[in-house]
Structures are given as C-alpha cells and as structure tokens.
Amino acid sequence: MPDDETQTPTLNREAIARTPHDTRAGALPGAAEGPSPWLLRLIAVGLVLAALNLRPAITSLGALLEEVREGLHMSGSVAGVLTSVPPLCFAVFGVMAPRLARRFGAGAVVCAGMAAIAVGLVVRPYIGSTAGFLAASALALMGIAVSNILMPVIVKRWFPDRVGTMTGLYSMALALGTALAAALTVPVTGALGGNWQTGLIVWAVLAAVAVLPWIVLVRDRTPAPGQPAPVAANATEAPALKITRSRTAWGLACFFGLQATAAYITMGWMPQIFRDAGVSAGTAGLLLAVTMAMGVPLAFVIPRVASRLKNQGPIVVVLGLCGLIGYSGLYLAPAAGAWAWALLLGVANCAFPLALTMIGMRARSGAGVVRLSAFAQSTGYLLSIPGPLLVGVLYQHSGGWGLPIALMAGLMIPQMAAGILAGRDRTIEDEC
C-alpha cells in the first residue's frame, strides 16, 4: 500500500467523489476549488473535540464503578452487563451511521451525536435506577457510536492526502479524553463533595463544547478538496461491494472486535482489579489514566508508521506481545508491578488507532471506506459484547481475578492472528 502522503490524484478524487457527504455538498457544476482553509481548520478542530468525547462516558464510570454499584445496588453480574453496554450500543447504532450520513450529511450526524452524549451524561447520574442509568448511558453511547463510524469517513473525505496524520490526530485526542476522564474523575468527585453523581456529570460540559463546531458544518455546502461537480444521490451506493465476501474485511472486523474487548474490559474493570489488590481508589484511577495516556503519543505515531508500511502485521504482533506480558504481570503481581503493567497494557490498547488506520488503507474509494468502517466497527463491537460481561460473571463466581485475567491474556492470540490477516497489502475491492 503506498504512503498516504503520496497517493495518486486519481485515487484521491475517487475517494472523495463517493463519500456520503457528497449528497449534501451542493457543489456547483465545474467547481474546481476546494473549501477555504478556515473550513478545513474548523473540521480539524471539530474532529479533535469530537474525539475527546468518545470515551469519557465509559472511563469516568470505570473509575467510580464501585460507588455506582453501591449506589444503585448492582451485583457483579449486573455490573458486567453495564460494562458490556458500550460495545452493544456501538454495534447496534453504528450500523445506522452510513444511512444517516447519506440522508443528513456526516457533519449533521456528528453534531447530533455530540448533543446525545451531553444529554445522556447529564441525565444518567440522577435518574435513580439501574434501568434508567442503562438507558441514559445508551443515549450517550448512541452518539459515540455514530461518531466512531464517521470519523474515518470524514478524514478520508476532507483530508484524502493526510489520512495517517489526521487519523493520528483524532486518535491522540481520543486517547487524551480517555486518560483525562480516568485520572480526574475521582479527584474531581472528591473536590465536589464526594458525590459520584457529580463526578459523572461534569463530563457533559466537554460534550456540550464539542457540539459547537459541528453546528457550522451541519449546513455546509462547500465542496470537498478536488470535487469537480455534484454527485448523484445514488453515487454513494456504487460500486455495490459485497463486503461479507472479503477475508480482509472479516479479518479487520475480528481484529477490531478483539481489541475492543480488551479495551472495554480494561476501562471497565482494571481499576477494580487494582483496588482488590490493595491499591487505593485514587491510585487505581491514575493507573487507568496511565494506560489510556499511552495512547496520546502512540496514537499519533502508530497511524503514521502504519500508513508507510505495506503490511501492518509486525505492528500487530508487537502490540499483542505487550498485552500478553502486561496481563501476565497483572496475574502474578498486580500491586507490586502496577505501573509497569499499566504502561504495557496502554501500549497494547493502541491496537485501536491501528485498526482505524487499516480501515482507511484497506479500501480504495470513499464509498469503500464507508462500508468497511461500518462493517468492521459494527461487527467488531458485536463480537466484543460477551467479553466484559464474562469477566464480571467469572469474577463473581470464582471470587478472584485469576480466571478473568487468564481470559484477557488468551484473547491476545486470536487478536494477533486476525490483525495479521487484516494487515496484508490488499483492498476489499480486490476481494468483493
């Protein structure tokens, strides 16, 4: 696969011409100029702010999971269901993203997604029941789901010659938002009186701010870079790729699902693992923050490196081995080597930006990226649902963390195998 910085203009035009936003672009016939620089800067700011909000709803809950369980009288199994809600919502609602983007435009859908996150985070701490908490969480996660799917699509459309750089930028912002929520939720809760409801609701402010740049983009009609003319409404449907025939698509979906399983188990349960090993609540939150913060520099570096390689398999193997070592340490000496295990698991979690980069590289056209992004992420999140739930059940019935950690380590093997398959130098158009 050629370097994303040196892709041919022909492929770039093809990638741009077939994206969902084209049905809303309103480009004038014969228009040769792209959008103004300020619009591209606004889109970049919008991507960063949106990415900052794609995980705090989850990691803030992980940091206060014990308090939430006590406040809502949850058992370990019910808490396992709660930690499985994110991938379930991502699978269910992520399928809707391409259709919504074709009808309303990607900018409008992301704007609505940020608003849904803000409303869900405001409502869920004070709804007063487990069912209500789950429903409000689902609303926030619906907004996260559609935005998750559309991030690679927006990058491919507006920054076709900088896919690696822009993917790295918003992946870095996503990791930063994840780490900030993990690190700050416990101290902020203490500073605001020790009420877990207050500690959770503060993250709604960040989501409300993220709505602002996308409001401008809701009605944007500026043609994307290099777009010469408006595209027919049915252009987003061609070519009709039968993506389920692609081994690469299935490999990428499985890789995405297994890395998501590891990520949501980590975000939902890692603080509790450390707390049960004798680590304080504040330190456990910081350890999770360290794990998530590793993605800040690496999420920028890995996509740029991956986009310059024809085969991303070696990166997959390195990340998987870091996960295996980290889980082994967590099993043998959770408290004594806590900081080392947090660092290694943070490196392993960078499989997420790698997966996003491969989505952009494993399709030639914008239409292909839309289909591959929806398929890989929705199918992947569907595959990841049982993991966090199974960890909760094993923890409750075994009375310890030995079996759950063994499960986490074991899943690294098929993750590496699927990633090697997905990382081969080919596109889904070659197989469909």
Short mmCIF file of C-alpha atoms in Angstrom, two decimals, residues 4-5 7 11-28 31-47 101 104-110 150-167 169-170 213-214 216-229 365-367 369-370:
data_model
loop_
_atom_site.label_atom_id
_atom_site.label_comp_id
_atom_site.label_asym_id
_atom_site.label_seq_id
_atom_site.Cartn_x
_atom_site.Cartn_y
_atom_site.Cartn_z
CA ASP A 4 -0.89 8.07 2.28
CA GLU A 5 1.11 11.26 1.67
CA GLN A 7 -1.39 8.63 -3.13
CA LEU A 11 -7.40 7.71 -6.26
CA ASN A 12 -7.91 10.82 -4.18
CA ARG A 13 -10.60 12.09 -6.50
CA GLU A 14 -12.29 8.71 -6.47
CA ALA A 15 -12.14 8.55 -2.70
CA ILE A 16 -13.68 11.99 -2.43
CA ALA A 17 -16.35 11.59 -5.07
CA ARG A 18 -18.08 8.64 -3.44
CA THR A 19 -18.49 9.70 0.16
CA PRO A 20 -21.83 10.13 1.92
CA HIS A 21 -21.36 13.86 2.36
CA ASP A 22 -21.47 14.36 -1.41
CA THR A 23 -25.23 14.11 -1.38
CA ARG A 24 -25.29 17.17 0.85
CA ALA A 25 -22.31 19.07 -0.54
CA GLY A 26 -24.19 21.15 -3.07
CA ALA A 27 -21.13 21.72 -5.19
CA LEU A 28 -21.58 23.85 -8.26
CA ALA A 31 -16.29 23.73 -9.34
CA ALA A 32 -12.58 23.10 -9.18
CA GLU A 33 -11.61 24.75 -5.94
CA GLY A 34 -11.88 23.03 -2.60
CA PRO A 35 -13.02 24.53 0.69
CA SER A 36 -11.39 27.52 2.28
CA PRO A 37 -8.55 26.95 4.75
CA TRP A 38 -10.68 28.15 7.65
CA LEU A 39 -13.23 25.41 6.94
CA LEU A 40 -10.54 22.73 6.95
CA ARG A 41 -9.23 24.11 10.23
CA LEU A 42 -12.76 24.08 11.66
CA ILE A 43 -13.21 20.46 10.57
CA ALA A 44 -9.89 19.56 12.23
CA VAL A 45 -10.98 21.29 15.47
CA GLY A 46 -14.34 19.51 15.28
CA LEU A 47 -12.62 16.15 14.84
CA ALA A 101 -24.84 10.31 6.86
CA PHE A 104 -28.45 14.26 6.62
CA GLY A 105 -24.72 14.68 5.99
CA ALA A 106 -21.85 13.46 8.14
CA GLY A 107 -21.48 16.83 9.89
CA ALA A 108 -25.11 16.89 10.98
CA VAL A 109 -24.92 13.33 12.31
CA VAL A 110 -21.76 14.01 14.34
CA LEU A 150 -17.93 8.57 10.74
CA MET A 151 -14.50 9.72 11.93
CA PRO A 152 -12.57 7.71 9.28
CA VAL A 153 -15.14 8.75 6.67
CA ILE A 154 -14.71 12.45 7.40
CA VAL A 155 -10.92 12.11 7.36
CA LYS A 156 -10.98 10.26 4.03
CA ARG A 157 -13.28 12.89 2.52
CA TRP A 158 -11.70 16.15 3.66
CA PHE A 159 -8.07 15.08 4.14
CA PRO A 160 -7.52 12.37 1.47
CA ASP A 161 -3.78 13.07 1.21
CA ARG A 162 -3.27 13.10 5.01
CA VAL A 163 -5.16 10.04 6.20
CA GLY A 164 -2.38 8.85 8.52
CA THR A 165 -1.74 12.29 10.01
CA MET A 166 -5.39 13.16 10.65
CA THR A 167 -6.21 9.67 11.93
CA LEU A 169 -4.52 13.47 15.42
CA TYR A 170 -8.03 12.42 16.37
CA PRO A 213 -18.00 23.48 15.57
CA TRP A 214 -20.34 20.88 14.11
CA VAL A 216 -21.44 25.31 11.49
CA LEU A 217 -20.82 22.17 9.48
CA VAL A 218 -24.44 20.99 9.58
CA ARG A 219 -25.36 23.26 6.67
CA ASP A 220 -22.01 23.40 4.98
CA ARG A 221 -22.24 23.21 1.17
CA THR A 222 -18.56 23.72 0.33
CA PRO A 223 -17.20 21.04 -2.00
CA ALA A 224 -14.54 18.78 -0.59
CA PRO A 225 -10.95 19.10 -1.86
CA GLY A 226 -10.77 18.33 -5.57
CA GLN A 227 -14.51 17.75 -6.01
CA PRO A 228 -15.38 18.97 -9.53
CA ALA A 229 -19.14 18.70 -9.52
CA SER A 365 -12.59 4.70 -2.50
CA GLY A 366 -14.57 6.81 -0.08
CA ALA A 367 -17.57 4.54 -0.61
CA VAL A 369 -14.20 3.22 3.45
CA VAL A 370 -17.80 3.94 4.49
#
